[in-house]
Amino acid sequence: ERLKEQAVDGIIGEIMYPSVNMAAFSYPERDVVHAVMKRHNDWIREYSSHDPERLVGIACLPLPEVDAAIEELQRVAKMGIRGAAIPCTAPLDKPYSHPDFEPFWDAAEEAGLPISMHIFCGSTPDMGLPAHWGSPGRSIVGYTMAHGGMVSTLAQLICGGVAERHPNLRFVCCEFETGWLAHVLQRMDHAA
């Protein structure tokens, strides 16, 4: 059915993000996270198999558990999945540039899969959002400021040397828009 709908709409293909399953990034029960992500990844591989050129499914990886994330990354790469998502924000006590994440970046670069970070998919239940975002206008405020976590993550990846140590690693920042990017890069240049 999906392929028929694409044909009617003149769409040649789509990248399918795990939307609802990305909320699992912040579940405190990590065994549940692993099970949800593994099941999603099995499902998206099967669903995409009907036409892998037009249905590109994105896997979920259970970071910050590095060993589990590497194991799942290698598994989905062998299955032919062409991209994987991680939380857009690292744990508050350990940025993605921390040496503990280095084995994951090694494995991701070796696998050759783009690593995606999607809006509102952080590593904490509140995704690092201030408590006052529960006030009136929160949707507008939340969307307006949502790129803040990605700014921090991007700065960690660049300034912490991850991008330099892994020149073949590809990152995708999804639905964060790009208007802020030039300003952030200019600020990093200025700070350097």
Backbone as a chain_set.jsonl record, in Angstrom:
{"seq": "ERLKEQAVDGIIGEIMYPSVNMAAFSYPERDVVHAVMKRHNDWIREYSSHDPERLVGIACLPLPEVDAAIEELQRVAKMGIRGAAIPCTAPLDKPYSHPDFEPFWDAAEEAGLPISMHIFCGSTPDMGLPAHWGSPGRSIVGYTMAHGGMVSTLAQLICGGVAERHPNLRFVCCEFETGWLAHVLQRMDHAA", "coords": {"N": [[0.813, -1.203, 0.0], [1.914, 1.265, 0.797], [3.812, 1.836, -1.159], [2.143, 2.161, -3.36], [0.774, 4.461, -2.582], [2.902, 6.243, -2.6], [3.436, 6.303, -5.353], [1.066, 7.452, -6.373], [1.292, 9.989, -5.248], [3.555, 10.909, -6.473], [6.028, 10.436, -5.324], [9.329, 9.392, -5.04], [10.699, 7.988, -3.149], [11.298, 7.388, 0.388], [12.594, 8.312, 3.59], [12.359, 6.629, 6.514], [11.792, 7.445, 9.709], [12.01, 6.378, 13.147], [10.004, 7.579, 14.688], [7.724, 7.291, 17.033], [9.025, 5.256, 18.466], [11.428, 6.459, 19.065], [11.056, 7.81, 21.387], [11.671, 5.996, 23.282], [14.365, 6.24, 23.81], [14.782, 7.606, 26.18], [13.726, 6.079, 28.225], [13.831, 4.835, 31.54], [14.126, 2.12, 32.163], [16.378, 0.164, 31.037], [16.594, -2.385, 29.873], [14.123, -2.645, 28.691], [14.304, -0.622, 26.798], [16.296, -1.675, 25.09], [14.95, -3.958, 24.116], [12.691, -2.804, 22.83], [13.944, -1.292, 20.841], [15.351, -3.231, 19.387], [13.221, -4.766, 18.423], [11.882, -2.84, 16.884], [13.869, -2.401, 14.953], [14.026, -4.896, 13.688], [11.461, -4.968, 12.598], [11.483, -2.68, 10.876], [13.396, -3.411, 9.028], [12.147, -5.6, 7.8], [9.845, -4.341, 6.76], [10.978, -2.434, 5.032], [12.123, -4.112, 3.204], [10.419, -4.655, 1.11], [10.803, -2.837, -0.923], [13.71, -1.773, -1.012], [15.037, 0.409, -2.176], [13.228, 2.458, -2.285], [12.02, 2.557, 0.182], [13.484, 3.493, 2.891], [14.573, 2.569, 5.854], [15.234, 3.706, 9.191], [17.247, 2.67, 11.808], [17.145, 2.215, 15.424], [19.428, 2.901, 18.031], [20.709, 1.809, 21.165], [22.15, 3.905, 22.726], [23.006, 5.483, 25.802], [24.424, 3.105, 26.305], [27.18, 1.768, 25.393], [28.359, -0.745, 24.537], [26.063, -2.307, 23.979], [24.908, -0.684, 22.03], [26.83, -0.794, 20.002], [26.74, -3.52, 19.372], [24.1, -3.721, 18.389], [24.24, -1.901, 16.263], [26.092, -3.188, 14.546], [24.601, -5.458, 13.991], [22.297, -4.403, 12.651], [23.526, -3.242, 10.456], [24.483, -5.488, 9.093], [22.038, -6.505, 8.37], [21.295, -4.852, 6.363], [20.186, -2.369, 6.797], [20.177, 1.144, 6.345], [20.82, 3.386, 7.885], [21.079, 4.857, 11.182], [19.631, 5.849, 14.305], [20.421, 7.875, 17.131], [20.157, 9.192, 20.517], [19.542, 12.723, 20.468], [20.768, 14.259, 22.305], [23.439, 13.863, 24.548], [24.001, 11.955, 27.602], [23.625, 13.904, 30.598], [25.881, 13.91, 32.208], [27.975, 13.101, 30.629], [29.402, 13.912, 27.729], [29.079, 13.288, 24.149], [31.627, 13.382, 23.169], [33.187, 12.219, 25.045], [35.703, 9.885, 26.101], [34.629, 7.323, 26.622], [32.694, 6.898, 24.684], [34.108, 6.477, 22.394], [34.647, 3.82, 21.294], [32.138, 3.314, 20.155], [31.927, 5.318, 18.16], [34.059, 4.495, 16.563], [33.048, 2.006, 15.655], [30.738, 2.862, 14.313], [31.794, 4.421, 12.252], [33.231, 2.45, 10.898], [31.127, 0.749, 10.109], [29.853, 2.353, 8.292], [27.378, 3.557, 8.268], [25.154, 6.342, 8.208], [24.744, 8.391, 11.076], [21.999, 9.387, 12.779], [20.379, 12.119, 14.409], [17.487, 13.075, 15.859], [15.003, 15.612, 16.192], [13.693, 16.381, 19.426], [14.389, 13.971, 20.683], [15.884, 13.07, 23.097], [18.283, 12.011, 25.635], [17.293, 12.013, 28.167], [14.254, 11.853, 30.125], [12.928, 14.359, 30.093], [14.207, 15.471, 28.024], [16.121, 17.363, 28.466], [14.788, 19.739, 28.637], [13.672, 22.792, 30.11], [11.678, 22.958, 33.122], [9.697, 24.928, 33.069], [8.699, 24.859, 30.527], [6.322, 23.661, 30.46], [4.348, 25.478, 30.583], [1.782, 27.877, 29.426], [1.818, 28.288, 25.883], [3.833, 26.541, 25.427], [4.309, 24.743, 23.292], [5.065, 26.361, 21.148], [7.291, 27.667, 22.231], [8.866, 25.426, 22.826], [9.327, 24.299, 20.243], [10.617, 26.446, 19.045], [12.989, 26.602, 20.51], [14.102, 24.107, 20.266], [16.377, 23.364, 18.851], [18.491, 23.826, 20.513], [19.606, 21.694, 22.077], [20.754, 20.235, 20.01], [22.647, 22.03, 19.098], [24.452, 22.021, 21.236], [25.229, 19.302, 21.181], [26.347, 19.103, 18.59], [28.48, 20.921, 18.862], [29.961, 19.544, 20.806], [30.681, 17.238, 19.356], [32.253, 18.312, 17.301], [34.154, 20.13, 18.55], [35.132, 18.473, 20.513], [36.605, 16.696, 19.098], [35.594, 14.409, 17.83], [34.571, 14.398, 15.174], [36.919, 14.998, 13.789], [38.607, 12.836, 14.434], [37.233, 10.836, 13.212], [36.872, 10.954, 10.209], [35.317, 9.842, 8.185], [32.865, 9.391, 9.204], [29.432, 9.963, 9.142], [26.995, 12.36, 9.967], [23.567, 13.054, 10.64], [21.31, 15.582, 11.159], [18.147, 15.838, 12.107], [15.184, 17.556, 11.324], [15.802, 19.887, 12.668], [16.016, 22.236, 11.4], [18.054, 24.734, 9.716], [18.86, 27.336, 10.02], [20.244, 28.299, 12.237], [22.762, 27.253, 12.066], [24.974, 28.498, 10.655], [25.508, 30.672, 12.33], [26.244, 29.356, 14.721], [28.556, 27.952, 13.902], [30.166, 30.149, 13.265], [30.419, 31.259, 15.823], [31.856, 29.221, 17.087], [34.234, 29.337, 15.612], [35.036, 31.916, 16.364], [35.419, 31.556, 19.11], [37.527, 29.804, 19.082]], "CA": [[0.0, 0.0, 0.0], [2.744, 2.465, 0.909], [4.414, 2.097, -2.465], [1.071, 2.685, -4.217], [0.549, 5.847, -2.159], [4.03, 7.026, -3.11], [3.258, 6.469, -6.796], [-0.02, 8.417, -6.567], [1.778, 11.313, -4.843], [4.757, 11.258, -7.222], [7.184, 10.338, -4.425], [10.201, 8.31, -5.507], [11.207, 7.244, -2.003], [11.205, 8.084, 1.67], [13.396, 7.859, 4.72], [11.381, 6.403, 7.586], [12.34, 7.557, 11.062], [11.259, 5.574, 14.112], [9.111, 8.473, 15.426], [7.268, 6.925, 18.381], [10.039, 4.447, 19.147], [12.537, 7.286, 19.524], [10.78, 8.195, 22.777], [12.286, 4.974, 24.138], [15.73, 6.625, 24.166], [14.855, 8.141, 27.541], [13.124, 5.197, 29.233], [14.812, 4.448, 32.561], [14.305, 0.659, 32.166], [17.219, -0.004, 29.863], [16.296, -3.643, 29.192], [12.962, -2.352, 27.852], [14.836, 0.158, 25.67], [16.978, -2.593, 24.169], [13.943, -4.807, 23.482], [11.897, -1.972, 21.92], [14.76, -0.917, 19.685], [15.622, -4.426, 18.583], [11.978, -5.119, 17.731], [11.687, -1.831, 15.831], [14.851, -2.617, 13.895], [13.594, -6.075, 12.937], [10.274, -4.588, 11.834], [11.796, -1.737, 9.801], [14.097, -4.167, 7.986], [11.15, -6.372, 7.058], [8.995, -3.398, 6.034], [11.787, -1.839, 3.961], [12.54, -5.141, 2.247], [9.495, -4.694, -0.026], [11.466, -2.043, -1.963], [14.747, -1.066, -0.25], [15.462, 1.658, -2.814], [12.21, 3.489, -2.048], [11.67, 2.542, 1.605], [14.75, 3.487, 3.631], [14.264, 2.598, 7.283], [16.291, 4.107, 10.117], [17.28, 1.863, 13.033], [17.394, 2.894, 16.707], [20.535, 2.302, 18.784], [20.512, 2.094, 22.593], [23.106, 4.71, 23.486], [24.438, 5.569, 26.038], [25.088, 1.819, 26.567], [28.063, 1.667, 24.232], [28.487, -2.121, 24.047], [24.78, -2.702, 23.391], [24.721, 0.103, 20.807], [27.731, -1.352, 18.985], [26.188, -4.821, 18.972], [22.916, -3.496, 17.552], [24.723, -1.249, 15.043], [26.664, -4.213, 13.681], [23.505, -6.338, 13.576], [21.455, -3.757, 11.64], [24.338, -3.056, 9.246], [24.467, -6.78, 8.39], [20.684, -6.693, 7.843], [21.111, -3.974, 5.221], [19.601, -1.08, 7.164], [21.094, 2.147, 5.791], [21.052, 4.508, 8.789], [20.706, 4.557, 12.566], [19.375, 7.022, 15.141], [20.833, 7.899, 18.537], [19.586, 10.388, 21.149], [20.159, 13.968, 19.981], [21.577, 14.81, 23.392], [24.158, 12.866, 25.344], [23.674, 12.061, 29.023], [24.074, 15.176, 31.163], [27.186, 13.772, 32.863], [28.995, 12.558, 29.731], [29.141, 14.306, 26.34], [29.448, 12.304, 23.128], [33.071, 13.441, 22.934], [33.86, 11.511, 26.141], [36.407, 8.686, 25.618], [33.802, 6.116, 26.727], [31.919, 6.729, 23.453], [35.01, 6.285, 21.259], [34.411, 2.552, 20.59], [30.924, 3.436, 19.335], [32.248, 6.094, 16.958], [34.877, 3.599, 15.731], [32.159, 1.02, 15.029], [29.841, 3.557, 13.385], [32.578, 4.775, 11.065], [33.529, 1.202, 10.189], [29.89, 0.242, 9.504], [29.519, 3.216, 7.168], [25.997, 4.038, 8.329], [24.964, 7.679, 8.768], [24.18, 8.417, 12.426], [20.997, 10.447, 12.823], [19.863, 12.656, 15.667], [16.199, 13.647, 15.49], [14.452, 16.582, 17.136], [12.931, 15.901, 20.586], [14.753, 12.597, 21.04], [17.031, 13.185, 23.976], [18.641, 10.87, 26.475], [16.599, 12.121, 29.448], [12.803, 11.931, 29.888], [12.517, 15.728, 29.752], [15.06, 15.848, 26.9], [16.89, 18.531, 28.852], [13.965, 20.94, 28.545], [13.349, 23.37, 31.414], [10.35, 22.64, 33.644], [8.715, 25.957, 32.713], [8.152, 24.639, 29.199], [4.976, 23.132, 30.62], [3.458, 26.626, 30.721], [1.101, 28.247, 28.175], [2.716, 28.59, 24.771], [4.98, 25.625, 25.475], [4.601, 24.149, 21.986], [5.798, 27.343, 20.351], [8.598, 27.832, 22.871], [9.61, 24.184, 22.64], [9.792, 24.177, 18.87], [11.554, 27.539, 18.79], [14.257, 26.362, 21.19], [14.466, 22.691, 20.169], [17.707, 23.166, 18.279], [19.51, 24.06, 21.542], [20.301, 20.446, 22.384], [21.571, 19.857, 18.858], [23.798, 22.945, 19.1], [25.391, 21.486, 22.224], [25.759, 18.031, 20.682], [27.218, 19.395, 17.453], [29.709, 21.522, 19.394], [30.722, 18.468, 21.453], [31.238, 16.357, 18.331], [33.304, 19.02, 16.566], [35.213, 20.645, 19.435], [35.686, 17.349, 21.259], [37.475, 15.933, 18.215], [34.985, 13.202, 17.255], [34.538, 14.531, 13.714], [38.299, 14.966, 13.287], [39.136, 11.469, 14.578], [36.431, 9.927, 12.384], [36.517, 11.781, 9.051], [34.348, 9.182, 7.309], [31.608, 9.252, 9.937], [28.437, 10.927, 8.664], [25.94, 12.695, 10.92], [22.359, 13.667, 10.103], [20.534, 16.307, 12.173], [16.82, 15.828, 11.483], [14.107, 18.467, 11.698], [16.291, 20.988, 13.494], [16.182, 23.373, 10.504], [19.485, 25.031, 9.588], [19.128, 28.76, 10.143], [21.15, 28.54, 13.361], [24.047, 26.59, 11.862], [26.049, 29.441, 10.31], [25.822, 31.443, 13.539], [26.956, 28.48, 15.662], [29.905, 27.719, 13.379], [30.899, 31.405, 13.432], [30.732, 31.383, 17.25], [32.936, 28.278, 17.386], [35.453, 29.928, 15.047], [35.395, 33.063, 17.199], [35.91, 31.043, 20.399], [38.804, 29.12, 18.867]], "C": [[0.856, 1.267, 0.0], [3.357, 2.829, -0.438], [3.384, 2.64, -3.449], [0.794, 4.149, -3.881], [1.68, 6.75, -2.65], [3.847, 7.315, -4.598], [2.179, 7.509, -7.094], [0.47, 9.836, -6.29], [3.04, 11.748, -5.587], [6.025, 11.231, -6.38], [8.046, 9.159, -4.868], [10.785, 7.488, -4.364], [11.056, 8.048, -0.73], [12.146, 7.463, 2.688], [12.457, 7.801, 5.912], [12.073, 6.395, 8.944], [11.434, 6.843, 12.043], [10.348, 6.362, 15.046], [8.788, 8.049, 16.851], [8.338, 6.146, 19.135], [11.223, 5.268, 19.631], [12.308, 7.798, 20.941], [11.438, 7.213, 23.741], [13.716, 5.32, 24.526], [15.833, 7.012, 25.638], [14.218, 7.244, 28.597], [14.175, 4.802, 30.26], [15.086, 2.938, 32.595], [15.076, 0.275, 30.905], [17.007, -1.336, 29.148], [15.076, -3.481, 28.283], [13.41, -1.58, 26.609], [15.457, -0.779, 24.637], [15.962, -3.442, 23.41], [13.116, -4.02, 22.46], [12.698, -1.659, 20.658], [15.057, -2.113, 18.787], [14.382, -4.821, 17.781], [11.691, -4.124, 16.601], [12.619, -2.118, 14.652], [14.512, -3.842, 13.057], [12.412, -5.721, 12.032], [10.64, -3.689, 10.652], [12.576, -2.429, 8.684], [13.095, -4.938, 7.137], [10.295, -5.444, 6.195], [9.741, -2.814, 4.836], [12.123, -2.842, 2.869], [11.62, -5.227, 1.029], [10.005, -3.857, -1.201], [12.535, -1.183, -1.285], [15.256, 0.226, -0.884], [14.483, 2.794, -2.532], [11.795, 3.588, -0.587], [12.963, 2.394, 2.407], [14.425, 3.654, 5.111], [15.473, 2.952, 8.127], [16.156, 3.289, 11.4], [17.436, 2.767, 14.254], [18.517, 2.158, 17.426], [20.464, 2.741, 20.241], [21.672, 2.795, 23.295], [22.366, 5.299, 24.679], [25.12, 4.246, 26.381], [25.921, 1.457, 25.341], [28.131, 0.245, 23.69], [27.207, -2.589, 23.366], [24.534, -1.96, 22.077], [25.604, -0.422, 19.677], [27.179, -2.675, 18.464], [24.993, -4.637, 18.036], [23.292, -2.811, 16.238], [25.259, -2.288, 14.064], [25.58, -5.151, 13.151], [22.674, -5.686, 12.466], [22.231, -3.501, 10.348], [24.353, -4.346, 8.429], [23.106, -7.049, 7.757], [20.415, -5.799, 6.637], [20.414, -2.658, 5.525], [20.632, 0.004, 6.862], [21.323, 3.37, 6.658], [20.571, 4.147, 10.176], [20.574, 5.848, 13.363], [19.889, 6.796, 16.559], [20.157, 9.108, 19.18], [20.305, 11.651, 20.671], [20.957, 14.67, 21.065], [22.212, 13.664, 24.16], [23.678, 12.953, 26.791], [24.285, 13.335, 29.613], [25.476, 15.098, 31.757], [28.301, 13.308, 31.922], [28.686, 12.935, 28.285], [29.582, 13.214, 25.361], [30.933, 12.334, 22.782], [33.868, 12.733, 24.031], [34.523, 10.239, 25.592], [35.581, 7.398, 25.705], [32.995, 5.856, 25.456], [32.795, 6.397, 22.245], [34.826, 4.932, 20.563], [33.153, 2.582, 19.714], [31.222, 4.199, 18.048], [33.124, 5.278, 16.011], [33.982, 2.643, 14.946], [31.239, 1.673, 14.005], [30.577, 3.933, 12.103], [32.869, 3.526, 10.234], [32.295, 0.657, 9.473], [29.463, 1.081, 8.302], [28.092, 3.726, 7.158], [25.953, 5.481, 8.831], [24.304, 7.569, 10.149], [23.274, 9.639, 12.53], [20.651, 10.84, 14.245], [18.629, 13.465, 15.309], [15.695, 14.569, 16.59], [13.609, 15.889, 18.218], [13.203, 14.438, 20.93], [16.017, 12.621, 21.871], [17.239, 11.962, 24.834], [18.001, 10.928, 27.852], [15.108, 12.28, 29.176], [12.32, 13.33, 29.512], [13.33, 16.291, 28.591], [15.854, 17.113, 27.189], [16.104, 19.825, 28.821], [13.654, 21.48, 29.934], [11.913, 23.061, 31.825], [9.308, 23.671, 33.217], [8.173, 25.799, 31.291], [6.79, 23.971, 29.254], [3.943, 24.237, 30.723], [2.749, 26.928, 29.397], [2.111, 28.663, 27.102], [3.866, 27.614, 24.645], [5.317, 25.019, 24.12], [5.429, 25.092, 21.127], [7.201, 27.53, 20.921], [9.455, 26.596, 22.625], [10.162, 24.043, 21.241], [10.833, 25.241, 18.538], [12.937, 27.23, 19.346], [14.787, 24.937, 21.02], [15.87, 22.454, 19.64], [18.816, 23.321, 19.328], [20.293, 22.814, 21.908], [21.207, 20.008, 21.252], [22.79, 20.752, 18.749], [24.866, 22.407, 20.039], [26.042, 20.2, 21.722], [26.724, 18.258, 19.526], [28.545, 19.988, 17.919], [30.583, 20.468, 20.069], [31.415, 17.595, 20.411], [32.387, 17.018, 17.579], [34.455, 19.399, 17.491], [35.864, 19.543, 20.262], [36.503, 16.405, 20.399], [36.869, 14.702, 17.576], [35.004, 13.27, 15.73], [35.94, 14.443, 13.108], [38.888, 13.555, 13.35], [38.433, 10.473, 13.658], [35.958, 10.66, 11.13], [35.497, 11.147, 8.113], [33.004, 8.944, 7.98], [30.656, 10.349, 9.481], [27.345, 11.104, 9.716], [24.777, 13.345, 10.182], [21.618, 14.3, 11.274], [19.15, 16.537, 11.584], [15.825, 16.765, 12.143], [14.538, 19.561, 12.668], [16.37, 22.286, 12.691], [17.683, 23.698, 10.43], [19.834, 26.502, 9.767], [20.149, 29.106, 11.212], [22.584, 28.096, 13.062], [25.191, 27.564, 11.561], [26.477, 30.244, 11.537], [26.644, 30.603, 14.519], [28.381, 28.228, 15.181], [30.761, 28.977, 13.503], [31.305, 31.589, 14.887], [31.868, 30.433, 17.631], [34.261, 28.798, 16.832], [35.947, 31.08, 15.915], [35.997, 32.595, 18.53], [37.273, 30.372, 20.261], [39.889, 30.151, 18.755]], "O": [[0.556, 2.225, -0.712], [3.409, 4.003, -0.806], [3.709, 3.485, -4.282], [0.604, 4.975, -4.774], [1.441, 7.884, -3.066], [4.075, 8.437, -5.05], [2.357, 8.354, -7.971], [0.112, 10.773, -7.004], [3.542, 12.848, -5.354], [6.992, 11.928, -6.69], [7.54, 8.052, -5.049], [11.312, 6.4, -4.595], [10.73, 9.235, -0.761], [12.447, 6.27, 2.652], [11.836, 8.799, 6.275], [12.825, 5.48, 9.28], [10.232, 6.712, 11.808], [9.96, 5.852, 16.097], [9.507, 8.415, 17.781], [8.53, 6.364, 20.332], [11.955, 4.827, 20.518], [13.259, 8.179, 21.623], [11.727, 7.561, 24.885], [14.239, 4.752, 25.484], [16.86, 6.771, 26.273], [14.178, 7.623, 29.767], [15.3, 4.468, 29.889], [16.167, 2.52, 33.011], [14.489, 0.085, 29.84], [17.217, -1.419, 27.937], [15.002, -4.106, 27.225], [12.949, -1.855, 25.501], [15.166, -0.677, 23.446], [16.09, -3.628, 22.2], [12.866, -4.505, 21.356], [12.182, -1.754, 19.545], [15.013, -2.002, 17.562], [14.48, -5.169, 16.604], [11.307, -4.518, 15.5], [12.199, -2.079, 13.496], [14.693, -3.826, 11.839], [12.362, -6.114, 10.867], [10.16, -3.91, 9.54], [12.431, -2.068, 7.516], [13.179, -4.935, 5.909], [10.05, -5.737, 5.024], [9.182, -2.717, 3.744], [12.379, -2.455, 1.728], [12.001, -5.813, 0.016], [9.672, -4.142, -2.352], [12.304, -0.005, -1.013], [15.848, 1.056, -0.194], [14.869, 3.963, -2.54], [11.265, 4.617, -0.168], [13.469, 1.285, 2.576], [14.052, 4.737, 5.561], [16.597, 2.553, 7.822], [15.082, 3.226, 11.999], [17.81, 3.934, 14.133], [18.552, 0.927, 17.43], [20.191, 3.907, 20.526], [22.13, 2.337, 24.341], [21.176, 5.591, 24.56], [26.302, 4.256, 26.722], [25.405, 0.903, 24.37], [27.975, 0.048, 22.485], [27.257, -3.199, 22.298], [24.014, -2.538, 21.123], [25.171, -0.486, 18.526], [27.155, -2.914, 17.257], [24.887, -5.316, 17.015], [22.709, -3.121, 15.2], [24.914, -2.265, 12.883], [25.636, -5.585, 12.001], [22.375, -6.327, 11.458], [21.653, -3.539, 9.262], [24.247, -4.302, 7.203], [23.015, -7.731, 6.736], [19.403, -5.973, 5.958], [20.083, -1.908, 4.607], [21.825, -0.192, 7.093], [21.968, 4.317, 6.208], [19.754, 3.241, 10.34], [21.303, 6.814, 13.134], [19.808, 5.697, 17.107], [19.635, 9.966, 18.469], [21.522, 11.65, 20.49], [21.737, 15.578, 20.775], [21.588, 12.628, 24.388], [23.017, 13.922, 27.165], [25.342, 13.785, 29.17], [26.185, 16.103, 31.806], [29.442, 13.138, 32.352], [27.798, 12.341, 27.674], [30.364, 12.33, 25.712], [31.441, 11.4, 22.162], [35.094, 12.657, 23.952], [33.964, 9.586, 24.712], [35.815, 6.471, 24.931], [32.646, 4.709, 25.176], [32.273, 6.068, 21.18], [34.847, 4.892, 19.333], [33.112, 1.95, 18.658], [30.815, 3.775, 16.966], [32.957, 5.355, 14.793], [34.132, 2.487, 13.735], [30.987, 1.1, 12.945], [30.045, 3.781, 11.004], [32.764, 3.551, 9.008], [32.401, 0.157, 8.354], [28.791, 0.582, 7.399], [27.635, 4.27, 6.152], [26.65, 5.814, 9.79], [23.411, 6.746, 10.354], [23.723, 10.776, 12.389], [20.633, 10.013, 15.157], [18.711, 14.427, 14.546], [15.934, 14.331, 17.774], [12.899, 14.923, 17.936], [12.312, 13.747, 21.423], [17.09, 12.238, 21.405], [16.474, 11.001, 24.772], [18.148, 9.99, 28.635], [14.724, 12.782, 28.12], [11.404, 13.472, 28.703], [13.164, 17.452, 28.218], [16.217, 17.85, 26.272], [16.682, 20.902, 28.964], [13.398, 20.698, 30.85], [11.036, 22.92, 30.974], [8.145, 23.318, 33.022], [7.273, 26.538, 30.895], [6.167, 23.739, 28.218], [2.764, 23.953, 30.934], [3.061, 26.325, 28.37], [3.12, 29.304, 27.392], [4.778, 27.828, 23.846], [6.491, 24.799, 23.822], [6.376, 24.674, 20.462], [8.182, 27.549, 20.177], [10.625, 26.705, 22.261], [11.333, 23.705, 21.063], [11.809, 24.97, 17.838], [13.946, 27.56, 18.722], [15.828, 24.602, 21.585], [16.485, 21.435, 19.956], [19.967, 22.98, 19.054], [21.516, 22.868, 22.037], [22.293, 19.476, 21.484], [23.86, 20.292, 18.351], [26.043, 22.344, 19.684], [27.257, 20.029, 21.825], [27.802, 17.665, 19.491], [29.607, 19.605, 17.43], [31.806, 20.49, 19.926], [32.588, 17.253, 20.558], [33.38, 16.366, 17.256], [35.602, 19.03, 17.241], [37.021, 19.668, 20.665], [37.04, 15.418, 20.901], [37.562, 14.001, 16.838], [35.407, 12.313, 15.069], [36.118, 13.874, 12.031], [39.584, 13.128, 12.428], [38.965, 9.404, 13.362], [34.77, 10.956, 11.0], [34.873, 11.853, 7.321], [32.104, 8.357, 7.379], [31.025, 11.523, 9.438], [26.839, 10.133, 10.279], [24.974, 14.09, 9.222], [21.331, 13.631, 12.266], [18.993, 17.34, 10.665], [15.653, 16.761, 13.362], [13.713, 20.097, 13.408], [16.749, 23.324, 13.233], [18.492, 22.992, 11.032], [21.005, 26.87, 9.671], [20.849, 30.111, 11.095], [23.518, 28.524, 13.741], [26.263, 27.458, 12.156], [27.668, 30.468, 11.755], [27.628, 31.086, 15.081], [29.319, 28.286, 15.976], [31.95, 28.889, 13.811], [32.42, 32.031, 15.162], [32.747, 30.8, 18.411], [35.292, 28.711, 17.499], [37.145, 31.199, 16.169], [36.969, 33.174, 19.014], [38.073, 30.369, 21.197], [41.055, 29.803, 18.571]]}, "num_chains": 1, "name": "protein.A"}
